[in-house]
Coordinates of N, CA, C and O in Angstrom, one line a residue:
M1 N 26.5 19.6 -6.6 CA 27.0 19.4 -5.3 C 27.4 18.1 -5.0 O 26.8 17.0 -5.6
D2 N 28.3 17.9 -4.3 CA 29.0 16.6 -3.8 C 27.8 15.8 -3.2 O 26.9 16.3 -2.3
P3 N 27.7 14.5 -3.4 CA 26.5 13.6 -2.8 C 26.6 13.7 -1.3 O 25.3 13.8 -0.6
I4 N 27.6 13.8 -0.7 CA 27.7 13.5 0.8 C 27.3 14.8 1.4 O 26.5 15.0 2.2
A5 N 27.8 16.1 0.7 CA 27.5 17.4 1.2 C 26.1 17.5 1.0 O 25.4 18.1 2.0
E6 N 25.5 17.3 -0.1 CA 24.0 17.2 -0.4 C 23.3 16.4 0.8 O 22.2 16.8 1.3
F7 N 23.8 15.2 1.0 CA 23.0 14.2 1.9 C 23.0 15.1 3.2 O 21.8 15.0 4.0
W8 N 24.2 15.6 3.9 CA 24.2 16.4 5.1 C 23.2 17.6 5.1 O 22.7 18.0 6.1
S9 N 23.0 18.2 3.8 CA 22.4 19.5 3.8 C 20.9 19.2 4.1 O 20.3 19.9 4.6
E10 N 20.6 18.0 3.4 CA 19.2 17.5 3.8 C 19.0 17.2 5.1 O 18.0 17.3 5.8
M11 N 19.9 16.4 5.7 CA 20.0 15.8 7.1 C 19.7 16.9 8.0 O 19.1 16.7 9.1
L12 N 20.5 17.9 7.8 CA 20.8 18.9 8.9 C 19.8 20.3 8.4 O 20.1 21.3 8.9
S13 N 18.8 20.1 7.6 CA 18.1 21.1 7.1 C 17.1 21.7 8.3 O 16.7 23.0 8.0
G14 N 16.7 21.0 9.1 CA 15.9 21.5 10.2 C 14.5 20.9 9.9 O 13.5 21.3 10.7
E15 N 14.3 20.4 8.7 CA 13.0 19.8 8.2 C 13.0 18.4 8.4 O 13.5 17.7 7.7
A16 N 11.8 17.8 9.3 CA 11.9 16.5 9.4 C 11.6 15.7 8.2 O 12.2 14.7 7.9
E17 N 10.7 16.2 7.2 CA 10.5 15.2 6.0 C 11.8 15.4 5.3 O 12.0 14.2 4.6
R18 N 12.4 16.4 5.1 CA 13.7 16.1 4.1 C 14.8 15.3 4.9 O 15.6 14.5 4.1
A19 N 14.7 15.3 6.2 CA 15.8 14.4 6.9 C 15.1 12.9 6.6 O 16.1 12.2 6.4
R20 N 14.1 12.8 6.6 CA 13.6 11.6 6.5 C 13.8 11.0 4.9 O 14.1 9.6 4.8
R21 N 13.4 11.8 4.0 CA 13.7 11.4 2.7 C 15.3 11.2 2.3 O 15.6 10.0 1.7
A22 N 16.2 11.9 3.1 CA 17.5 11.5 2.9 C 17.9 10.2 3.5 O 18.8 9.4 3.0
F23 N 17.3 9.8 4.6 CA 17.7 8.6 5.4 C 17.1 7.5 4.9 O 17.7 6.4 4.9
A24 N 15.8 7.5 4.3 CA 15.1 6.3 3.8 C 15.9 5.2 3.1 O 16.1 4.1 3.1
P25 N 16.7 5.8 1.9 CA 17.3 4.8 1.0 C 18.7 4.2 1.4 O 19.0 3.4 0.7
L26 N 19.2 4.5 2.6 CA 20.1 3.8 3.2 C 20.1 2.5 3.7 O 19.0 2.1 4.1
S27 N 21.0 1.8 3.8 CA 21.1 0.5 4.3 C 20.9 0.3 5.7 O 21.1 1.6 6.4
A28 N 20.7 -0.5 6.5 CA 20.3 -0.5 7.8 C 21.5 -0.3 8.6 O 21.6 0.5 9.4
D29 N 22.9 -0.8 7.9 CA 24.1 -0.3 8.8 C 24.3 1.2 8.5 O 24.8 1.7 9.3
E30 N 24.1 1.6 7.2 CA 24.3 3.1 7.1 C 23.3 3.9 8.1 O 23.6 5.0 8.6
Q31 N 22.1 3.4 8.2 CA 21.4 4.2 8.9 C 21.5 4.3 10.5 O 21.5 5.3 11.2
Q32 N 22.1 3.1 11.1 CA 22.8 3.0 12.3 C 23.9 4.0 12.6 O 24.1 4.6 13.6
A33 N 24.8 4.1 11.4 CA 25.9 4.9 11.6 C 25.4 6.3 11.7 O 26.1 7.2 12.4
I34 N 24.4 6.7 10.8 CA 24.2 7.9 10.8 C 23.4 8.5 12.1 O 23.4 9.5 12.7
L35 N 22.5 7.5 12.7 CA 21.9 7.7 14.0 C 22.9 8.0 15.0 O 22.8 8.9 15.7
L36 N 23.9 7.3 15.0 CA 25.1 7.3 16.1 C 25.9 8.8 15.8 O 26.1 9.4 16.8
H37 N 26.0 9.0 14.6 CA 26.7 10.4 14.5 C 25.9 11.5 14.9 O 26.4 12.5 15.4
L38 N 24.5 11.6 14.6 CA 23.7 12.4 15.0 C 23.7 12.7 16.4 O 23.4 13.5 17.2
R39 N 23.6 11.4 17.1 CA 23.7 11.5 18.8 C 24.9 12.3 19.0 O 24.9 13.1 20.2
R40 N 26.1 11.9 18.6 CA 27.3 12.4 18.8 C 27.2 14.1 18.7 O 27.6 14.6 19.5
M41 N 26.7 14.5 17.6 CA 26.7 15.7 17.2 C 25.6 16.6 18.4 O 25.9 17.8 18.6
T42 N 24.9 15.7 18.9 CA 23.9 16.5 19.9 C 24.6 16.5 21.4 O 24.1 17.1 22.3
T43 N 25.5 15.7 21.5 CA 26.1 15.5 22.9 C 27.5 15.8 23.1 O 28.0 16.3 24.2
E44 N 28.5 15.7 22.1 CA 29.7 16.1 22.2 C 30.0 17.5 22.1 O 29.5 18.2 21.2
P45 N 30.9 18.1 22.8 CA 31.3 19.4 22.6 C 32.2 19.6 21.2 O 32.7 18.7 20.5
G46 N 32.1 20.8 20.7 CA 32.9 21.3 19.5 C 32.0 21.7 18.3 O 32.6 21.9 17.3
W47 N 30.8 21.2 18.4 CA 29.6 21.4 17.3 C 29.3 22.8 17.6 O 28.9 23.2 18.7
H48 N 29.0 23.3 16.4 CA 28.3 24.8 16.3 C 26.7 24.5 16.8 O 26.3 23.5 16.6
P49 N 26.4 25.4 17.6 CA 25.1 25.5 18.2 C 23.9 25.1 17.3 O 22.9 24.2 17.4
A50 N 24.2 25.7 16.1 CA 23.2 25.4 15.0 C 23.2 24.1 14.5 O 22.0 23.4 14.2
Q51 N 24.4 23.4 14.3 CA 24.5 22.1 14.0 C 23.8 21.1 15.1 O 23.1 20.1 14.6
M52 N 24.1 21.5 16.4 CA 23.6 20.4 17.5 C 22.0 20.6 17.1 O 21.4 19.6 17.5
E53 N 21.5 21.8 17.1 CA 20.0 21.9 17.1 C 19.6 21.0 15.8 O 18.4 20.5 16.2
N54 N 20.0 21.3 14.6 CA 19.6 20.5 13.5 C 19.9 19.1 13.6 O 18.9 18.5 13.0
A55 N 20.9 18.7 14.1 CA 21.1 17.2 14.4 C 20.0 16.6 15.4 O 19.4 15.6 15.1
R56 N 19.6 17.4 16.2 CA 18.6 17.0 17.4 C 17.4 16.8 16.5 O 16.5 15.9 16.9
A57 N 16.9 17.9 15.7 CA 15.6 18.0 15.0 C 15.7 16.6 14.1 O 14.5 16.0 14.0
A58 N 16.8 16.4 13.4 CA 16.9 15.1 12.6 C 16.7 14.1 13.3 O 15.9 13.1 13.0
L59 N 17.4 13.8 14.3 CA 17.4 12.7 15.1 C 15.9 12.4 15.9 O 15.5 11.5 15.5
D60 N 15.3 13.4 16.2 CA 13.7 13.4 16.5 C 12.9 13.0 15.6 O 12.1 11.9 15.8
A61 N 13.0 13.7 14.4 CA 12.1 13.0 13.3 C 12.4 11.7 12.9 O 11.4 11.0 12.5
L62 N 13.8 11.2 12.8 CA 14.1 9.7 12.5 C 13.5 8.8 13.6 O 13.1 7.7 13.3
L63 N 13.7 9.0 14.9 CA 13.4 8.4 15.8 C 11.9 8.2 16.1 O 11.1 7.1 16.3
Q64 N 11.2 9.3 15.9 CA 9.8 9.4 15.6 C 9.2 8.5 14.6 O 8.2 7.7 14.9
Q65 N 9.7 8.7 13.6 CA 9.3 7.7 12.5 C 9.4 6.3 12.8 O 8.5 5.5 12.4
A66 N 10.7 5.9 13.4 CA 10.9 4.5 13.8 C 9.8 4.1 14.7 O 9.7 2.7 15.0
G67 N 9.5 4.9 15.7 CA 8.8 4.4 17.0 C 7.4 4.5 16.5 O 6.4 3.8 16.8

């Protein structure tokens, strides 16, 4: 599997721990870009409802870890 596709598969798995493991090795700049993208996925039209739900779960897991 393509590394980018694998990353997003983990990030949008709906499982907090998988999202955290995918996120952890990223640089600070990469992490900020991912958080921004996840926020857009949860608020902008055009995303499939399941994508929006899984993006929200990932975002919640990552923000909970940071907080």
